[in-house]
Amino acid sequence: MIGNLNTELAAKLAALRDSDGGVSPDDIQNLIDAVMTTAPGDISHDDHALYAEIRSLADAIQRARSEIAALRPQEISEDFIPAATDELDAVVGATEIATNTIMDNAEAIQALTGEMSQEAGEKVEAAVTEIFTACGFQDITGQRITTVVTALKEIEGKVAALLSAFNADFDTSGAARGGKPAEFDESGLLNGPQLPAKAQNQDDIDRIFSGEG
Amino acid sequence: MAVDMNMRVLIVDDYKTMLRIIRNLLKQIGFHNVEEASDGSAALDVMRNEQIDLVISDWNMEPMTGLQLLKEVRADDSLKETPFIMVTAESKTENVVAAKQAGVSNYIVKPFNAETLKTKLESVLGPF
């Protein structure tokens, strides 16, 4: 078969065969296009079948690229997953602070039991012990969240590998997800609590509310 | 005019723990006459069937958000004068602006404490 191809195409095939870096989908696509454009006018039945197979392979590659592009994979690895892991880290941080506050105050209450009657002191001690036991939730939730963050980062790595394999240059314009926007779209205002590093505090809110901000 | 500490306060939040926290804080401040609703539409039902003197509402709820509730209240001639305080984790500038444009009386960002709640209540109702 190679004997029927022109010299330039034969050189391309040889270069790919000898390459150490592996063959990318783009390389295959380029090769297929080259084969199809250099096919001689009179081809045998066997050659025709081969070219049909090659064209089918080119179409499959193009469909795969289109389907992957439709998933907007760069949004997954650059926006969604980093945002999710940041939020989960903030959850761990916030629950840790709150838990410490609870335990600090529980200890303060515990320190007062000496000033109570024995019966009251024992009840308070028992209740404070329950509080401390319940605060163990923070450790469990922290471990579960760490598991989720690990899984998300693994997904992020696989998406990045996929982009690399396709030498991706997908549209990242962040176009609307479809549908004509309403005159007033409240959904853009539903963001939940901001991350600690970016959050505005009550003083900031007060300045905005009073028109000073 | 002195603030009527027996006024009926409606607190609106889809998170039961937050309802419990706000109720307890109001009790500490001196407001004991408290009604609860779990979202904007339930709150609107309460307001249209009972005399409510103050609304303290979360924002991010379904099926009706706090902002939608606020707009409904301000659009209703029988309810539009009701003091309305938004208590929410939504802290972006555009949130505060949107709430103010919709007619909110004041805006508290979560997490908050009893002192902040009292200060904002006094800003809306007068000192007590």
mmCIF file of C-alpha atoms in Angstrom:
data_model
loop_
_atom_site.group_PDB
_atom_site.id
_atom_site.type_symbol
_atom_site.label_atom_id
_atom_site.label_comp_id
_atom_site.label_asym_id
_atom_site.label_seq_id
_atom_site.Cartn_x
_atom_site.Cartn_y
_atom_site.Cartn_z
ATOM 1 C CA MET A 1 0.000 0.000 0.000
ATOM 2 C CA ILE A 2 2.767 2.397 0.809
ATOM 3 C CA GLY A 3 4.144 1.914 -2.647
ATOM 4 C CA ASN A 4 1.022 3.542 -4.076
ATOM 5 C CA LEU A 5 1.363 6.773 -2.049
ATOM 6 C CA ASN A 6 3.283 9.836 -3.135
ATOM 7 C CA THR A 7 6.700 10.663 -1.739
ATOM 8 C CA GLU A 8 5.535 13.436 0.644
ATOM 9 C CA LEU A 9 2.921 11.264 2.267
ATOM 10 C CA ALA A 10 5.390 8.434 2.649
ATOM 11 C CA ALA A 11 7.744 10.836 4.444
ATOM 12 C CA LYS A 12 4.964 11.861 6.862
ATOM 13 C CA LEU A 13 4.196 8.249 7.647
ATOM 14 C CA ALA A 14 7.846 7.542 8.287
ATOM 15 C CA ALA A 15 8.155 10.565 10.591
ATOM 16 C CA LEU A 16 5.178 9.466 12.673
ATOM 17 C CA ARG A 17 6.453 5.908 12.855
ATOM 18 C CA ASP A 18 9.803 7.103 14.114
ATOM 19 C CA SER A 19 8.477 9.750 16.558
ATOM 20 C CA ASP A 20 9.194 9.182 20.256
ATOM 21 C CA GLY A 21 6.502 11.512 21.596
ATOM 22 C CA GLY A 22 3.537 9.454 20.523
ATOM 23 C CA VAL A 23 0.914 10.165 17.894
ATOM 24 C CA SER A 24 -1.773 12.722 18.721
ATOM 25 C CA PRO A 25 -5.320 12.842 17.330
ATOM 26 C CA ASP A 26 -4.265 15.906 15.330
ATOM 27 C CA ASP A 27 -1.435 13.921 13.746
ATOM 28 C CA ILE A 28 -3.864 11.184 12.753
ATOM 29 C CA GLN A 29 -6.343 13.721 11.389
ATOM 30 C CA ASN A 30 -3.636 15.439 9.328
ATOM 31 C CA LEU A 31 -2.422 12.123 7.978
ATOM 32 C CA ILE A 32 -5.912 11.034 7.002
ATOM 33 C CA ASP A 33 -6.504 14.318 5.194
ATOM 34 C CA ALA A 34 -3.203 13.922 3.381
ATOM 35 C CA VAL A 35 -4.079 10.374 2.332
ATOM 36 C CA MET A 36 -7.501 11.409 1.077
ATOM 37 C CA THR A 37 -6.182 14.325 -0.962
ATOM 38 C CA THR A 38 -3.320 12.391 -2.474
ATOM 39 C CA ALA A 39 -5.326 9.282 -3.411
ATOM 40 C CA PRO A 40 -4.867 8.604 -7.154
ATOM 41 C CA GLY A 41 -7.908 8.992 -9.419
ATOM 42 C CA ASP A 42 -8.130 5.312 -10.356
ATOM 43 C CA ILE A 43 -8.181 3.219 -7.193
ATOM 44 C CA SER A 44 -8.813 -0.468 -6.720
ATOM 45 C CA HIS A 45 -11.723 -1.941 -4.822
ATOM 46 C CA ASP A 46 -9.444 -2.719 -1.857
ATOM 47 C CA ASP A 47 -8.071 0.822 -1.792
ATOM 48 C CA HIS A 48 -11.592 2.209 -1.866
ATOM 49 C CA ALA A 49 -12.523 0.133 1.161
ATOM 50 C CA LEU A 50 -9.380 1.298 2.969
ATOM 51 C CA TYR A 51 -10.085 4.948 2.235
ATOM 52 C CA ALA A 52 -13.641 4.489 3.504
ATOM 53 C CA GLU A 53 -12.278 3.074 6.760
ATOM 54 C CA ILE A 54 -9.823 5.934 7.085
ATOM 55 C CA ARG A 55 -12.582 8.495 6.464
ATOM 56 C CA SER A 56 -14.711 6.772 9.110
ATOM 57 C CA LEU A 57 -11.816 7.074 11.560
ATOM 58 C CA ALA A 58 -11.462 10.790 10.776
ATOM 59 C CA ASP A 59 -15.168 11.321 11.351
ATOM 60 C CA ALA A 60 -15.004 9.487 14.696
ATOM 61 C CA ILE A 61 -12.149 11.695 15.837
ATOM 62 C CA GLN A 62 -14.030 14.829 14.815
ATOM 63 C CA ARG A 63 -17.174 13.672 16.658
ATOM 64 C CA ALA A 64 -15.148 12.967 19.773
ATOM 65 C CA ARG A 65 -13.605 16.439 19.643
ATOM 66 C CA SER A 66 -17.045 18.031 19.211
ATOM 67 C CA GLU A 67 -18.554 16.051 22.064
ATOM 68 C CA ILE A 68 -15.688 16.891 24.366
ATOM 69 C CA ALA A 69 -15.865 20.552 23.379
ATOM 70 C CA ALA A 70 -19.582 20.581 24.195
ATOM 71 C CA LEU A 71 -18.719 19.517 27.764
ATOM 72 C CA ARG A 72 -16.632 22.688 28.138
ATOM 73 C CA PRO A 73 -13.895 20.758 29.908
ATOM 74 C CA GLN A 74 -11.820 23.833 30.674
ATOM 75 C CA GLU A 75 -14.679 25.175 32.793
ATOM 76 C CA ILE A 76 -14.570 21.942 34.761
ATOM 77 C CA SER A 77 -10.851 22.099 35.495
ATOM 78 C CA GLU A 78 -10.451 25.881 35.733
ATOM 79 C CA ASP A 79 -13.714 26.996 37.356
ATOM 80 C CA PHE A 80 -16.025 24.357 38.761
ATOM 81 C CA ILE A 81 -13.599 22.068 40.538
ATOM 82 C CA PRO A 82 -11.371 24.777 42.034
ATOM 83 C CA ALA A 83 -14.505 26.605 43.215
ATOM 84 C CA ALA A 84 -15.860 23.415 44.768
ATOM 85 C CA THR A 85 -12.635 22.611 46.590
ATOM 86 C CA ASP A 86 -12.330 26.198 47.839
ATOM 87 C CA GLU A 87 -15.857 26.024 49.224
ATOM 88 C CA LEU A 88 -15.175 22.714 50.932
ATOM 89 C CA ASP A 89 -11.989 24.067 52.466
ATOM 90 C CA ALA A 90 -14.009 27.019 53.755
ATOM 91 C CA VAL A 91 -16.502 24.597 55.310
ATOM 92 C CA VAL A 92 -13.748 22.843 57.191
ATOM 93 C CA GLY A 93 -12.338 26.166 58.373
ATOM 94 C CA ALA A 94 -15.678 27.547 59.495
ATOM 95 C CA THR A 95 -16.728 24.419 61.371
ATOM 96 C CA GLU A 96 -13.375 24.328 63.102
ATOM 97 C CA ILE A 97 -13.737 27.924 64.318
ATOM 98 C CA ALA A 98 -17.307 27.362 65.456
ATOM 99 C CA THR A 99 -16.426 24.145 67.219
ATOM 100 C CA ASN A 100 -13.598 25.812 69.107
ATOM 101 C CA THR A 101 -15.952 28.592 70.177
ATOM 102 C CA ILE A 102 -18.439 26.012 71.465
ATOM 103 C CA MET A 103 -15.789 24.168 73.412
ATOM 104 C CA ASP A 104 -14.265 27.378 74.812
ATOM 105 C CA ASN A 105 -17.620 28.353 76.214
ATOM 106 C CA ALA A 106 -18.369 24.847 77.430
ATOM 107 C CA GLU A 107 -15.119 24.968 79.403
ATOM 108 C CA ALA A 108 -16.090 28.337 80.829
ATOM 109 C CA ILE A 109 -19.370 26.845 82.022
ATOM 110 C CA GLN A 110 -17.555 23.837 83.424
ATOM 111 C CA ALA A 111 -15.302 26.114 85.455
ATOM 112 C CA LEU A 112 -18.365 27.490 87.234
ATOM 113 C CA THR A 113 -19.563 24.136 88.584
ATOM 114 C CA GLY A 114 -17.567 24.706 91.763
ATOM 115 C CA GLU A 115 -19.877 27.590 92.556
ATOM 116 C CA MET A 116 -23.025 25.460 92.241
ATOM 117 C CA SER A 117 -24.691 22.921 94.469
ATOM 118 C CA GLN A 118 -23.428 19.396 94.025
ATOM 119 C CA GLU A 119 -26.574 18.292 92.242
ATOM 120 C CA ALA A 120 -26.532 21.250 89.838
ATOM 121 C CA GLY A 121 -22.810 20.875 89.283
ATOM 122 C CA GLU A 122 -23.173 17.224 88.308
ATOM 123 C CA LYS A 123 -25.946 18.019 85.846
ATOM 124 C CA VAL A 124 -23.906 20.800 84.297
ATOM 125 C CA GLU A 125 -20.859 18.544 84.062
ATOM 126 C CA ALA A 126 -22.920 15.876 82.320
ATOM 127 C CA ALA A 127 -24.341 18.383 79.863
ATOM 128 C CA VAL A 128 -20.899 19.851 79.117
ATOM 129 C CA THR A 129 -19.573 16.357 78.493
ATOM 130 C CA GLU A 130 -22.373 15.819 75.957
ATOM 131 C CA ILE A 131 -21.410 19.084 74.260
ATOM 132 C CA PHE A 132 -17.805 18.024 73.929
ATOM 133 C CA THR A 133 -18.815 14.599 72.609
ATOM 134 C CA ALA A 134 -21.100 16.181 70.017
ATOM 135 C CA CYS A 135 -18.317 18.519 68.894
ATOM 136 C CA GLY A 136 -16.543 15.425 67.587
ATOM 137 C CA PHE A 137 -18.692 15.979 64.457
ATOM 138 C CA GLN A 138 -16.151 18.506 63.245
ATOM 139 C CA ASP A 139 -13.430 15.882 63.015
ATOM 140 C CA ILE A 140 -15.682 13.410 61.157
ATOM 141 C CA THR A 141 -16.996 16.006 58.706
ATOM 142 C CA GLY A 142 -13.463 17.270 58.121
ATOM 143 C CA GLN A 143 -12.302 13.785 57.157
ATOM 144 C CA ARG A 144 -15.276 13.240 54.856
ATOM 145 C CA ILE A 145 -14.720 16.582 53.170
ATOM 146 C CA THR A 146 -11.042 15.768 52.696
ATOM 147 C CA THR A 147 -12.100 12.567 50.920
ATOM 148 C CA VAL A 148 -14.368 14.548 48.606
ATOM 149 C CA VAL A 149 -11.672 17.139 47.882
ATOM 150 C CA THR A 150 -9.233 14.349 46.999
ATOM 151 C CA ALA A 151 -11.748 12.833 44.596
ATOM 152 C CA LEU A 152 -12.430 16.206 42.973
ATOM 153 C CA LYS A 153 -8.734 16.861 42.452
ATOM 154 C CA GLU A 154 -8.373 13.459 40.835
ATOM 155 C CA ILE A 155 -11.194 14.319 38.440
ATOM 156 C CA GLU A 156 -9.520 17.651 37.741
ATOM 157 C CA GLY A 157 -6.296 15.815 36.854
ATOM 158 C CA LYS A 158 -8.065 13.465 34.477
ATOM 159 C CA VAL A 159 -9.842 16.338 32.729
ATOM 160 C CA ALA A 160 -6.509 18.124 32.336
ATOM 161 C CA ALA A 161 -5.010 14.960 30.842
ATOM 162 C CA LEU A 162 -7.908 14.711 28.418
ATOM 163 C CA LEU A 163 -7.399 18.296 27.314
ATOM 164 C CA SER A 164 -3.708 17.651 26.842
ATOM 165 C CA ALA A 165 -4.306 14.483 24.816
ATOM 166 C CA PHE A 166 -6.502 16.345 22.374
ATOM 167 C CA ASN A 167 -4.151 19.316 22.320
ATOM 168 C CA ALA A 168 -7.352 21.112 23.170
ATOM 169 C CA ASP A 169 -8.195 24.559 21.952
ATOM 170 C CA PHE A 170 -11.851 24.598 22.929
ATOM 171 C CA ASP A 171 -13.962 27.719 23.106
ATOM 172 C CA THR A 172 -13.582 29.283 26.571
ATOM 173 C CA SER A 173 -15.618 32.352 25.845
ATOM 174 C CA GLY A 174 -17.993 31.426 28.685
ATOM 175 C CA ALA A 175 -21.030 31.859 26.502
ATOM 176 C CA ALA A 176 -24.458 31.746 28.098
ATOM 177 C CA ARG A 177 -25.698 28.280 28.891
ATOM 178 C CA GLY A 178 -28.670 28.729 26.699
ATOM 179 C CA GLY A 179 -31.981 30.495 26.848
ATOM 180 C CA LYS A 180 -32.778 34.135 26.533
ATOM 181 C CA PRO A 181 -32.013 35.942 29.808
ATOM 182 C CA ALA A 182 -35.020 37.333 31.627
ATOM 183 C CA GLU A 183 -35.312 41.074 32.071
ATOM 184 C CA PHE A 184 -34.345 40.643 35.745
ATOM 185 C CA ASP A 185 -32.486 37.393 36.460
ATOM 186 C CA GLU A 186 -32.178 36.913 40.212
ATOM 187 C CA SER A 187 -30.230 33.679 39.831
ATOM 188 C CA GLY A 188 -26.985 35.648 39.480
ATOM 189 C CA LEU A 189 -27.531 36.968 42.994
ATOM 190 C CA LEU A 190 -27.840 33.534 44.588
ATOM 191 C CA ASN A 191 -24.204 32.800 45.385
ATOM 192 C CA GLY A 192 -24.279 31.815 49.031
ATOM 193 C CA PRO A 193 -21.595 32.842 51.488
ATOM 194 C CA GLN A 194 -18.412 34.211 49.981
ATOM 195 C CA LEU A 195 -15.041 32.643 50.736
ATOM 196 C CA PRO A 196 -13.380 34.181 53.827
ATOM 197 C CA ALA A 197 -10.627 35.928 51.856
ATOM 198 C CA LYS A 198 -13.149 37.755 49.678
ATOM 199 C CA ALA A 199 -16.168 38.126 51.970
ATOM 200 C CA GLN A 200 -17.523 41.550 52.850
ATOM 201 C CA ASN A 201 -18.197 42.029 56.561
ATOM 202 C CA GLN A 202 -21.046 43.893 58.291
ATOM 203 C CA ASP A 203 -19.150 47.204 58.217
ATOM 204 C CA ASP A 204 -18.703 46.888 54.446
ATOM 205 C CA ILE A 205 -22.389 46.083 54.070
ATOM 206 C CA ASP A 206 -23.353 49.060 56.229
ATOM 207 C CA ARG A 207 -21.263 51.406 54.064
ATOM 208 C CA ILE A 208 -22.913 50.130 50.884
ATOM 209 C CA PHE A 209 -26.358 50.350 52.444
ATOM 210 C CA SER A 210 -25.830 53.910 53.554
ATOM 211 C CA GLY A 211 -24.519 54.880 50.138
ATOM 212 C CA GLU A 212 -20.973 55.476 51.258
ATOM 213 C CA GLY A 213 -19.559 52.322 49.686
ATOM 214 C CA MET B 1 -42.681 56.653 70.390
ATOM 215 C CA ALA B 2 -41.606 53.672 72.502
ATOM 216 C CA VAL B 3 -41.068 50.402 70.714
ATOM 217 C CA ASP B 4 -43.785 47.849 71.380
ATOM 218 C CA MET B 5 -41.801 44.829 72.578
ATOM 219 C CA ASN B 6 -44.947 42.705 72.145
ATOM 220 C CA MET B 7 -44.960 43.302 68.418
ATOM 221 C CA ARG B 8 -45.352 40.211 66.260
ATOM 222 C CA VAL B 9 -42.119 39.305 64.522
ATOM 223 C CA LEU B 10 -42.021 36.898 61.583
ATOM 224 C CA ILE B 11 -38.706 35.131 61.012
ATOM 225 C CA VAL B 12 -38.214 33.395 57.676
ATOM 226 C CA ASP B 13 -35.478 30.835 56.977
ATOM 227 C CA ASP B 14 -35.346 27.381 55.388
ATOM 228 C CA TYR B 15 -32.741 26.266 57.962
ATOM 229 C CA LYS B 16 -34.408 25.217 61.221
ATOM 230 C CA THR B 17 -31.313 25.794 63.309
ATOM 231 C CA MET B 18 -31.142 29.410 62.120
ATOM 232 C CA LEU B 19 -34.810 29.906 63.031
ATOM 233 C CA ARG B 20 -33.976 28.588 66.518
ATOM 234 C CA ILE B 21 -30.942 30.870 66.816
ATOM 235 C CA ILE B 22 -32.806 34.018 65.738
ATOM 236 C CA ARG B 23 -35.744 33.205 67.996
ATOM 237 C CA ASN B 24 -33.371 32.791 70.958
ATOM 238 C CA LEU B 25 -31.562 36.044 70.154
ATOM 239 C CA LEU B 26 -34.867 37.912 69.873
ATOM 240 C CA LYS B 27 -35.875 36.460 73.226
ATOM 241 C CA GLN B 28 -32.631 37.728 74.755
ATOM 242 C CA ILE B 29 -33.299 41.178 73.303
ATOM 243 C CA GLY B 30 -36.887 41.178 74.585
ATOM 244 C CA PHE B 31 -39.083 40.123 71.664
ATOM 245 C CA HIS B 32 -41.096 37.045 72.625
ATOM 246 C CA ASN B 33 -43.958 37.193 70.138
ATOM 247 C CA VAL B 34 -42.350 35.358 67.260
ATOM 248 C CA GLU B 35 -43.805 33.491 64.291
ATOM 249 C CA GLU B 36 -41.767 31.318 61.903
ATOM 250 C CA ALA B 37 -41.916 30.450 58.197
ATOM 251 C CA SER B 38 -39.618 28.235 56.157
ATOM 252 C CA ASP B 39 -39.677 30.151 52.866
ATOM 253 C CA GLY B 40 -41.016 33.262 51.196
ATOM 254 C CA SER B 41 -44.329 31.872 50.024
ATOM 255 C CA ALA B 42 -45.171 30.456 53.463
ATOM 256 C CA ALA B 43 -44.207 33.822 54.961
ATOM 257 C CA LEU B 44 -46.512 35.647 52.560
ATOM 258 C CA ASP B 45 -49.380 33.359 53.595
ATOM 259 C CA VAL B 46 -48.724 34.188 57.246
ATOM 260 C CA MET B 47 -48.564 37.914 56.517
ATOM 261 C CA ARG B 48 -51.842 37.878 54.613
ATOM 262 C CA ASN B 49 -53.623 36.060 57.444
ATOM 263 C CA GLU B 50 -52.062 37.597 60.546
ATOM 264 C CA GLN B 51 -50.853 40.978 61.739
ATOM 265 C CA ILE B 52 -47.069 40.959 61.367
ATOM 266 C CA ASP B 53 -45.167 44.010 62.603
ATOM 267 C CA LEU B 54 -41.641 43.075 61.529
ATOM 268 C CA VAL B 55 -40.123 40.576 59.083
ATOM 269 C CA ILE B 56 -36.638 39.132 59.491
ATOM 270 C CA SER B 57 -35.884 37.027 56.431
ATOM 271 C CA ASP B 58 -33.185 34.909 54.866
ATOM 272 C CA TRP B 59 -32.568 35.402 51.117
ATOM 273 C CA ASN B 60 -31.648 32.054 49.573
ATOM 274 C CA MET B 61 -34.812 29.953 49.907
ATOM 275 C CA GLU B 62 -37.120 28.007 47.650
ATOM 276 C CA PRO B 63 -39.667 28.227 46.131
ATOM 277 C CA MET B 64 -39.724 31.955 46.964
ATOM 278 C CA THR B 65 -36.531 33.791 47.888
ATOM 279 C CA GLY B 66 -36.272 36.529 50.469
ATOM 280 C CA LEU B 67 -35.876 39.125 47.707
ATOM 281 C CA GLN B 68 -39.039 37.916 45.986
ATOM 282 C CA LEU B 69 -40.861 37.993 49.329
ATOM 283 C CA LEU B 70 -39.663 41.562 49.895
ATOM 284 C CA LYS B 71 -40.921 42.633 46.479
ATOM 285 C CA GLU B 72 -44.289 40.975 47.102
ATOM 286 C CA VAL B 73 -44.589 42.707 50.471
ATOM 287 C CA ARG B 74 -43.711 46.131 49.040
ATOM 288 C CA ALA B 75 -46.153 45.636 46.163
ATOM 289 C CA ASP B 76 -49.052 44.835 48.498
ATOM 290 C CA ASP B 77 -50.820 47.959 49.764
ATOM 291 C CA SER B 78 -51.799 46.219 53.006
ATOM 292 C CA LEU B 79 -48.246 45.037 53.739
ATOM 293 C CA LYS B 80 -45.902 47.549 52.117
ATOM 294 C CA GLU B 81 -45.135 49.536 55.290
ATOM 295 C CA THR B 82 -43.943 46.442 57.199
ATOM 296 C CA PRO B 83 -40.322 46.794 58.354
ATOM 297 C CA PHE B 84 -38.241 44.134 56.609
ATOM 298 C CA ILE B 85 -34.714 43.122 57.591
ATOM 299 C CA MET B 86 -32.736 40.757 55.363
ATOM 300 C CA VAL B 87 -30.461 38.349 57.270
ATOM 301 C CA THR B 88 -28.357 36.418 54.796
ATOM 302 C CA ALA B 89 -24.991 35.000 53.840
ATOM 303 C CA GLU B 90 -25.261 36.792 50.494
ATOM 304 C CA SER B 91 -22.715 39.582 50.982
ATOM 305 C CA LYS B 92 -21.845 40.898 47.533
ATOM 306 C CA THR B 93 -22.379 44.564 46.763
ATOM 307 C CA GLU B 94 -24.956 43.782 44.093
ATOM 308 C CA ASN B 95 -26.996 41.867 46.668
ATOM 309 C CA VAL B 96 -27.140 44.799 49.049
ATOM 310 C CA VAL B 97 -27.979 47.173 46.177
ATOM 311 C CA ALA B 98 -30.733 44.895 44.865
ATOM 312 C CA ALA B 99 -32.266 44.530 48.318
ATOM 313 C CA LYS B 100 -32.110 48.252 48.942
ATOM 314 C CA GLN B 101 -33.708 48.989 45.587
ATOM 315 C CA ALA B 102 -36.461 46.541 46.480
ATOM 316 C CA GLY B 103 -37.128 48.469 49.687
ATOM 317 C CA VAL B 104 -35.387 46.494 52.448
ATOM 318 C CA SER B 105 -35.242 48.284 55.800
ATOM 319 C CA ASN B 106 -31.822 46.961 56.756
ATOM 320 C CA TYR B 107 -29.400 44.199 55.850
ATOM 321 C CA ILE B 108 -27.508 41.826 58.165
ATOM 322 C CA VAL B 109 -24.846 39.493 56.850
ATOM 323 C CA LYS B 110 -24.399 36.030 58.395
ATOM 324 C CA PRO B 111 -22.764 35.100 60.699
ATOM 325 C CA PHE B 112 -24.006 37.730 63.115
ATOM 326 C CA ASN B 113 -24.428 38.138 66.857
ATOM 327 C CA ALA B 114 -27.085 39.462 69.208
ATOM 328 C CA GLU B 115 -25.492 42.895 69.391
ATOM 329 C CA THR B 116 -25.636 43.355 65.605
ATOM 330 C CA LEU B 117 -29.241 42.178 65.492
ATOM 331 C CA LYS B 118 -30.206 44.617 68.269
ATOM 332 C CA THR B 119 -28.400 47.506 66.552
ATOM 333 C CA LYS B 120 -30.181 46.876 63.262
ATOM 334 C CA LEU B 121 -33.547 46.418 64.971
ATOM 335 C CA GLU B 122 -33.084 49.774 66.705
ATOM 336 C CA SER B 123 -32.125 51.395 63.389
ATOM 337 C CA VAL B 124 -35.456 50.251 61.976
ATOM 338 C CA LEU B 125 -37.790 50.437 64.968
ATOM 339 C CA GLY B 126 -36.189 53.085 67.135
ATOM 340 C CA PRO B 127 -34.211 52.716 70.376
ATOM 341 C CA PHE B 128 -35.334 50.262 73.044
#
